[in-house]
């Protein structure tokens, strides 16, 4: 034992020397370590044999002491190296104990200093972290919105349905509790963008004075697994705690796609499942008879999972259609109620504005009001500067004309804005502000700059073609007026005589006879919503996509009745079905037939088709109830050609010389088989020839050489920079020169073919008709040879 203690002391002294930078004695270091190790093992064995260690003296037992020895090459840990000692070794014991206390004190000081440093660093990190803003500290405002239903216009039917489904259960839940009737848990609002889904949800909560939880569906999606479902659960738990309340989920289709085994991610399926479970937890009993009603809004209701639209969840669906003329009038009246108008000198005719804005939804009308206010402010700038008609420096008349010809609101020149700010560097006085107001002309000026949302969603704006732009075709116009225009304008008259189902009209005939022009005029005269569909644009190479596109067209039409759907080139969409037809084309034909006369209601939807080949259209398409009215638009005769020519010259504003006789022009033999499009091309080409004659100032323009042509072109560039005050008239010779270039679109053989098709009954090919066709072909071929 004494040897052991001596060696321990030696090792301790060496370690202390090493700590103070002195050279330790390494001669027997390894041997000492091995001996100490052996002694330690021996002591451990002796201690394991004795369960309790008893000291010979009555002194307190020595605490366990742990030594840590460090050298250059290794670390040695020795524990419990102070066993029971004899009385005559008390000096060694005291020396070792005093050294151990000293080392332990130093070690404790180092540990305390290290702990203090760590605590200071941790305190600094906590202070920095506490200074940063946290997301969870923000408290969501669930108070009722400030708007109410009285601020909405043109939505009376929708408001009555929502008050019945939501207002009654929230205001009088005792009625439902007494009768045992379960109120609706979910209402789905769908319609085109900008029709007012979010606005009416906020106004309803503000009217009922209940907590309103507004959620944007994309904000629920999280990148961490399980976080999205947790957010959904927390939102519904919050709704239960605030009951009775309304929860509004905007763009709900973003988190509830169909679970049909497609390419949806697993997270989306979990979100749908969690939402379904949370909806089931909103039963009347589980909410303590305090209803929590969920309102969902989407533009694509067909993309939602079918389980979400069953009874007990979103079981009631309300469609917000594109507003009609009366609804647009009410919306404009509500929006402009707080605006400043000059009622004494300028009366705002909102009824005319409603007629001029077909296809506009509420958001488009709001943009129109804002744009009109911008036009008024620009006008005020010019009025206050006193240069309303003057153009600023560097702003030429050509630039002004170019800007006015565009569909955008003319921006104020920078020089004008700077001049206004320099002159009026302080707020305007009440005397200067009293003349600022919005006029009717501001609305008319702002109207072309607004693109309706319906146009971006597949609707076409109502064309500017009227009956006055169409020459001849009197009988066709009468038929279209009775079949489409009047049923839209005066539906009550047709209901009195038992006519409720809208008619379908097929316009067919040679190309260029005005089929598309007639469809545009019908849409303009009826002032209905107009959807223009080119037949091939609905066809898709993927299975089922063509049928889906057709269903979507009719779905948009149902959402905006009264509506006219115009199918151009209908023969490419619904060809005749036979054994050689592909399966995909057959499905497209069947889909269109069921949409026209199937289980779906078609009230208020008028279908107009146009084609050059009626014999290629499936016969089922032309039966009564579908496109039952077929109108043949044939080539115009001499009188009709003259009427068409006069109409084109009048509408285009073509300046005609006094030597031009329009009857002589149409009587020319080169005008045989001319269609309306050919006559329009004749007038345009005559005007171009007149311009060339004016620019080059030479009647022998076609006979000049290439070098002379370059000189004439340079001279034309110089002449075009003049004031243009000289009058340009289209002469008789210009028309004759144009007749040499314009060829008829329809040949004699094609005309005979269309005449034969007009005599057909039911579009059924018969042997006699085939023989007649061969005979007609032989006659036309002989005429061509001659």
XYZ file of C-alpha atoms in Angstrom, residues 14-502:
489
model
C 4.607 14.887 -12.449
C 1.124 15.900 -13.542
C 1.375 19.106 -11.514
C 4.724 19.916 -13.104
C 3.265 19.355 -16.509
C 0.395 21.691 -15.652
C 2.796 24.508 -14.704
C 4.920 23.999 -17.824
C 7.777 22.009 -16.197
C 9.289 18.853 -17.620
C 7.921 15.758 -15.828
C 10.003 12.726 -14.991
C 9.141 10.156 -17.668
C 11.737 7.526 -16.817
C 9.459 5.167 -15.000
C 6.203 6.679 -16.100
C 5.004 3.677 -18.024
C 6.083 1.290 -15.272
C 4.379 3.404 -12.638
C 1.196 3.427 -14.634
C 1.267 -0.337 -15.053
C 1.951 -0.838 -11.334
C -0.828 1.525 -10.378
C -3.145 -0.307 -12.724
C -2.277 -3.649 -11.109
C -2.710 -2.246 -7.620
C -6.035 -0.743 -8.587
C -7.269 -4.090 -9.883
C -6.154 -5.755 -6.673
C -7.923 -3.193 -4.554
C -11.087 -3.575 -6.585
C -11.056 -7.331 -6.004
C -10.635 -6.858 -2.254
C -13.454 -4.337 -2.144
C -15.778 -6.658 -4.039
C -15.197 -9.363 -1.443
C -16.194 -7.108 1.449
C -19.760 -5.798 1.159
C -19.143 -2.993 3.675
C -15.879 -1.186 4.209
C -15.264 -0.372 7.897
C -12.670 2.126 8.974
C -10.490 1.361 12.017
C -10.796 4.802 13.496
C -13.968 6.675 14.386
C -13.397 9.417 11.844
C -15.840 10.194 9.081
C -15.442 8.107 5.947
C -13.439 9.765 3.253
C -15.427 10.806 0.208
C -14.852 9.199 -3.121
C -12.009 10.919 -4.876
C -11.490 10.792 -8.604
C -8.135 11.658 -10.068
C -7.568 12.552 -13.628
C -4.009 12.304 -14.811
C -2.957 13.707 -18.114
C 0.369 13.223 -19.808
C 1.601 13.894 -23.272
C 0.723 10.462 -24.587
C -2.230 9.219 -22.597
C -4.964 9.904 -20.053
C -5.255 7.857 -16.906
C -8.314 7.774 -14.682
C -7.974 6.220 -11.270
C -10.898 6.118 -8.869
C -11.314 4.987 -5.285
C -7.566 4.847 -4.656
C -7.777 5.836 -0.961
C -8.496 2.618 0.957
C -8.440 1.972 4.683
C -4.933 2.891 5.973
C -3.024 2.222 9.145
C -2.519 4.744 11.859
C 1.218 5.009 11.205
C 0.454 6.176 7.589
C -1.531 9.189 8.752
C 1.075 11.580 7.390
C 0.756 10.166 3.889
C -3.010 10.269 4.245
C -2.944 13.915 5.272
C -0.633 14.793 2.386
C -2.816 13.041 -0.142
C -5.996 14.493 1.338
C -4.621 18.023 1.293
C -3.494 17.621 -2.311
C -6.847 16.163 -3.329
C -8.697 19.106 -1.807
C -6.438 21.490 -3.642
C -6.946 19.745 -6.985
C -10.682 19.399 -6.422
C -10.904 23.088 -5.590
C -9.095 24.033 -8.785
C -11.264 21.723 -10.810
C -14.451 23.081 -9.254
C -13.309 26.625 -9.984
C -12.699 25.719 -13.622
C -16.081 23.983 -13.856
C -17.864 26.931 -12.260
C -16.161 29.342 -14.624
C -17.102 27.177 -17.611
C -20.698 26.898 -16.408
C -20.881 30.663 -15.961
C -19.603 31.194 -19.495
C -22.119 28.703 -20.895
C -24.963 30.301 -18.959
C -23.970 33.749 -20.226
C -23.892 32.521 -23.827
C -27.250 30.817 -23.411
C -28.702 33.984 -21.873
C -27.452 36.001 -24.845
C -28.970 33.515 -27.305
C -32.292 33.662 -25.476
C -32.271 37.455 -25.568
C -31.589 37.470 -29.324
C -34.278 34.875 -29.945
C -36.790 36.771 -27.830
C -36.107 39.955 -29.795
C -37.095 38.255 -33.084
C -40.815 38.388 -34.031
C -42.596 35.063 -33.857
C -45.347 33.946 -36.219
C -47.401 32.384 -33.467
C -47.630 35.644 -31.573
C -50.025 37.064 -34.179
C -53.650 36.735 -33.167
C -56.127 36.158 -35.991
C -59.035 38.560 -36.194
C -62.265 36.574 -36.311
C -64.624 39.498 -35.797
C -67.565 39.957 -38.201
C -66.763 41.905 -41.402
C -67.916 45.497 -41.721
C -69.822 44.938 -44.977
C -73.435 43.832 -45.172
C -75.893 42.569 -47.752
C -77.378 46.008 -48.413
C -74.168 46.984 -50.222
C -74.594 44.258 -52.841
C -76.554 44.624 -56.047
C -77.927 42.203 -58.590
C -77.745 39.174 -56.256
C -81.215 39.037 -54.741
C -81.836 35.372 -55.594
C -78.479 34.279 -54.185
C -78.992 36.295 -51.003
C -82.413 34.739 -50.376
C -80.980 31.227 -50.720
C -78.079 31.948 -48.375
C -80.303 33.522 -45.741
C -82.498 30.441 -45.829
C -79.594 27.980 -45.578
C -77.298 29.939 -43.224
C -79.163 32.859 -41.666
C -82.039 30.888 -40.156
C -79.903 28.163 -38.477
C -77.522 30.736 -36.974
C -80.124 33.226 -35.754
C -82.742 30.674 -34.615
C -81.086 27.323 -33.849
C -83.864 26.514 -31.366
C -86.247 25.879 -34.257
C -83.989 23.198 -35.703
C -83.350 21.725 -32.249
C -87.063 21.458 -31.525
C -87.974 19.952 -34.881
C -84.931 17.681 -34.978
C -83.897 18.933 -38.415
C -80.177 18.976 -39.146
C -79.143 22.263 -40.834
C -76.737 22.269 -43.743
C -73.103 22.068 -42.716
C -71.549 23.187 -45.984
C -72.493 25.455 -48.897
C -70.464 25.407 -52.124
C -70.394 28.619 -54.178
C -69.125 28.249 -57.722
C -68.997 30.519 -60.729
C -66.593 32.419 -62.968
C -63.886 34.575 -61.368
C -65.043 37.976 -60.212
C -68.725 37.114 -59.861
C -68.773 37.897 -56.108
C -68.283 34.627 -54.208
C -65.912 36.073 -51.610
C -67.829 39.342 -51.400
C -71.173 37.724 -50.647
C -69.619 35.450 -47.987
C -68.129 38.444 -46.161
C -71.352 40.430 -46.491
C -73.399 37.533 -45.110
C -71.196 37.210 -42.012
C -71.332 40.977 -41.517
C -75.120 40.931 -41.805
C -75.491 38.104 -39.263
C -72.872 39.600 -36.855
C -71.166 36.264 -36.221
C -67.445 35.352 -36.100
C -65.982 34.861 -39.555
C -63.016 32.549 -40.216
C -61.626 33.249 -43.674
C -59.159 30.680 -44.981
C -57.253 30.652 -48.247
C -56.936 27.020 -49.254
C -53.332 27.250 -50.553
C -52.210 28.645 -47.174
C -53.192 25.354 -45.523
C -50.671 23.363 -47.544
C -47.350 22.910 -45.729
C -44.069 21.306 -46.717
C -43.748 19.303 -43.490
C -45.503 15.964 -43.305
C -48.580 16.188 -41.113
C -48.550 19.984 -40.776
C -51.325 20.497 -43.343
C -53.665 18.085 -41.588
C -52.800 19.725 -38.255
C -53.775 23.149 -39.619
C -57.116 21.780 -40.813
C -57.828 20.269 -37.392
C -56.872 23.484 -35.600
C -59.130 25.581 -37.844
C -62.140 23.390 -37.199
C -61.393 23.274 -33.460
C -61.284 27.066 -33.448
C -64.582 27.186 -35.339
C -66.198 24.949 -32.718
C -64.930 27.196 -29.920
C -66.407 30.286 -31.655
C -69.750 28.680 -32.540
C -72.067 29.882 -33.915
C -69.765 31.065 -36.692
C -69.090 30.897 -40.436
C -65.936 29.408 -41.953
C -65.111 30.467 -45.513
C -62.593 28.412 -47.544
C -61.610 30.227 -50.722
C -60.284 28.276 -53.744
C -61.177 25.021 -52.036
C -60.349 23.039 -55.179
C -56.630 23.594 -54.421
C -56.707 21.169 -51.461
C -59.555 18.816 -52.419
C -58.670 17.207 -55.774
C -60.288 13.987 -56.858
C -58.808 10.854 -55.324
C -59.161 8.742 -58.436
C -55.769 7.071 -58.425
C -54.195 9.732 -60.588
C -50.947 11.552 -60.081
C -52.037 13.315 -56.899
C -49.563 13.299 -54.085
C -50.172 11.356 -50.918
C -50.291 14.599 -48.927
C -53.271 15.827 -50.961
C -55.149 12.610 -50.228
C -54.470 13.033 -46.509
C -55.726 16.624 -46.592
C -58.942 15.524 -48.303
C -59.453 12.747 -45.770
C -58.825 15.130 -42.858
C -61.259 17.691 -44.271
C -63.930 15.033 -44.691
C -63.440 13.883 -41.099
C -63.547 17.442 -39.777
C -66.751 18.148 -41.702
C -68.377 15.097 -40.144
C -67.476 16.438 -36.683
C -69.658 19.527 -37.244
C -72.943 17.794 -36.552
C -75.590 19.765 -34.688
C -75.230 17.661 -31.530
C -71.417 17.750 -31.415
C -71.411 21.550 -31.638
C -73.866 21.802 -28.708
C -76.622 22.987 -31.065
C -74.548 25.996 -32.100
C -74.182 25.684 -35.867
C -70.827 25.984 -37.598
C -71.424 26.394 -41.336
C -68.619 26.050 -43.875
C -68.786 27.989 -47.165
C -66.516 26.845 -49.974
C -65.765 28.846 -53.112
C -64.327 27.523 -56.355
C -64.222 28.190 -60.080
C -64.052 24.483 -60.920
C -66.661 22.471 -59.013
C -66.109 19.384 -61.168
C -62.518 19.078 -59.922
C -63.583 18.524 -56.287
C -63.564 15.075 -54.751
C -66.977 13.450 -55.020
C -67.013 12.505 -51.325
C -66.902 16.194 -50.424
C -70.087 16.945 -52.367
C -72.292 14.303 -50.812
C -75.073 14.906 -48.304
C -73.872 15.981 -44.864
C -70.905 17.910 -46.213
C -71.166 20.362 -49.103
C -74.639 19.125 -49.947
C -75.958 22.455 -51.261
C -74.362 24.094 -54.294
C -75.189 27.603 -55.487
C -74.048 28.838 -58.888
C -73.253 32.533 -59.288
C -73.923 33.258 -62.943
C -72.623 36.060 -65.109
C -75.042 38.948 -64.374
C -77.623 39.853 -66.964
C -78.488 43.391 -68.019
C -80.800 44.073 -65.067
C -78.269 42.703 -62.577
C -75.509 44.820 -64.109
C -77.733 47.885 -63.752
C -78.219 47.178 -60.036
C -74.499 46.534 -59.518
C -73.509 49.791 -61.219
C -76.085 51.713 -59.202
C -74.711 50.332 -55.905
C -71.079 50.891 -56.864
C -71.629 54.479 -57.978
C -73.846 55.517 -55.075
C -70.910 57.172 -53.249
C -69.316 58.801 -56.305
C -69.575 62.462 -57.190
C -71.475 63.190 -60.410
C -72.570 66.365 -62.123
C -76.286 65.571 -62.078
C -77.310 69.041 -63.244
C -75.296 69.198 -66.463
C -74.569 65.540 -67.147
C -76.950 62.685 -66.434
C -75.398 59.256 -65.998
C -77.501 56.700 -67.870
C -76.662 53.459 -66.082
C -79.147 51.509 -68.214
C -77.103 52.302 -71.327
C -73.918 51.337 -69.534
C -75.525 48.029 -68.575
C -76.368 47.386 -72.237
C -72.815 48.239 -73.278
C -71.251 45.778 -70.821
C -72.460 42.264 -71.758
C -70.379 39.510 -70.194
C -69.103 41.819 -67.419
C -69.053 40.433 -63.881
C -68.939 42.453 -60.676
C -65.138 42.723 -60.661
C -65.159 44.000 -64.258
C -67.747 46.647 -63.418
C -65.653 47.746 -60.450
C -62.650 48.087 -62.763
C -64.811 50.151 -65.118
C -65.786 52.537 -62.317
C -62.134 52.872 -61.276
C -61.037 53.530 -64.862
C -63.760 56.165 -65.263
C -62.479 57.884 -62.127
C -58.966 57.839 -63.586
C -60.240 59.503 -66.761
C -61.976 62.163 -64.661
C -58.791 62.890 -62.700
C -56.807 63.262 -65.920
C -59.407 65.660 -67.246
C -59.190 67.682 -64.036
C -55.410 67.919 -64.412
C -55.814 69.483 -67.830
C -58.635 71.788 -66.716
C -56.661 73.152 -63.781
C -53.607 73.739 -65.942
C -55.729 75.553 -68.510
C -54.409 73.569 -71.496
C -57.127 71.059 -72.030
C -56.750 71.070 -75.795
C -53.029 71.837 -75.909
C -50.453 69.121 -76.293
C -47.309 69.265 -74.135
C -43.874 69.813 -75.566
C -42.480 66.808 -77.393
C -45.923 65.174 -77.746
C -46.859 65.187 -81.430
C -50.318 64.812 -82.914
C -49.369 61.486 -84.471
C -48.541 60.095 -81.014
C -51.887 61.318 -79.734
C -53.720 59.650 -82.618
C -51.846 56.395 -82.080
C -52.700 56.378 -78.385
C -56.339 57.203 -79.028
C -56.605 54.372 -81.563
C -55.529 51.790 -78.985
C -57.765 50.106 -76.455
C -55.867 51.463 -73.479
C -56.506 54.633 -71.522
C -54.149 57.368 -72.722
C -51.483 57.910 -70.068
C -50.758 61.463 -69.043
C -47.485 62.787 -70.468
C -44.748 63.202 -67.902
C -44.356 66.892 -68.707
C -48.031 67.512 -67.918
C -47.769 65.745 -64.567
C -44.638 67.679 -63.668
C -46.276 70.956 -64.647
C -49.284 70.144 -62.455
C -47.127 69.216 -59.467
C -45.021 72.364 -59.855
C -48.072 74.604 -60.053
C -50.061 72.893 -57.287
C -47.455 71.866 -54.734
C -50.017 72.159 -51.911
C -53.377 70.413 -51.416
C -56.181 71.789 -53.568
C -58.687 74.138 -51.987
C -62.395 73.443 -51.628
C -63.108 75.921 -54.392
C -60.879 73.997 -56.778
C -62.299 70.634 -55.705
C -65.956 71.571 -56.106
C -65.821 71.209 -59.896
C -64.226 67.753 -59.834
C -66.772 65.087 -60.798
C -67.202 62.003 -63.002
C -69.153 62.329 -66.243
C -70.831 59.881 -68.579
C -68.114 60.504 -71.165
C -65.540 59.258 -68.668
C -67.326 55.902 -68.562
C -67.503 55.702 -72.357
C -63.821 56.548 -72.645
C -62.832 53.931 -70.068
C -65.031 51.166 -71.481
C -62.680 49.980 -74.295
C -59.821 49.542 -71.841
C -61.652 46.930 -69.734
C -61.397 43.329 -70.870
C -64.220 41.318 -69.305
C -63.323 38.260 -67.289
C -65.819 36.197 -69.262
C -63.739 36.690 -72.397
C -60.706 35.202 -70.681
C -62.844 32.312 -69.449
C -63.992 31.310 -72.940
C -66.793 33.806 -73.543
C -66.564 36.128 -76.506
C -67.494 39.756 -76.219
C -70.633 40.726 -78.058
C -69.591 41.781 -81.586
C -70.282 45.250 -82.923
C -72.036 43.887 -86.035
C -75.687 44.907 -86.404
C -78.402 44.279 -88.981
C -77.358 47.545 -90.631
C -73.974 46.016 -91.478
C -75.595 43.204 -93.465
C -76.882 43.746 -96.961
C -79.671 41.631 -98.476
C -80.450 38.311 -96.693
C -83.812 39.719 -95.619
C -85.561 36.348 -95.282
C -82.715 34.877 -93.245
C -82.722 37.855 -90.892
C -86.463 37.491 -90.297
C -86.078 33.796 -89.447
C -83.199 34.440 -87.043
C -85.061 37.301 -85.413
C -88.064 35.069 -84.708
C -85.991 32.056 -83.638
C -83.414 33.681 -81.343
C -83.592 37.462 -80.918
C -87.226 37.850 -79.868
C -87.284 34.809 -77.500
C -84.404 36.440 -75.618
C -85.896 39.929 -75.555
C -89.531 38.933 -74.920
C -89.636 35.405 -73.475
C -93.013 35.955 -71.805
C -94.753 36.281 -75.183
C -93.424 32.921 -76.334
C -94.389 31.283 -73.041
C -97.996 32.378 -73.537
C -98.227 30.372 -76.752
C -96.434 27.361 -75.260
C -92.983 27.886 -76.796
C -90.382 27.371 -74.085
C -87.580 25.272 -75.540
C -85.025 27.363 -77.421
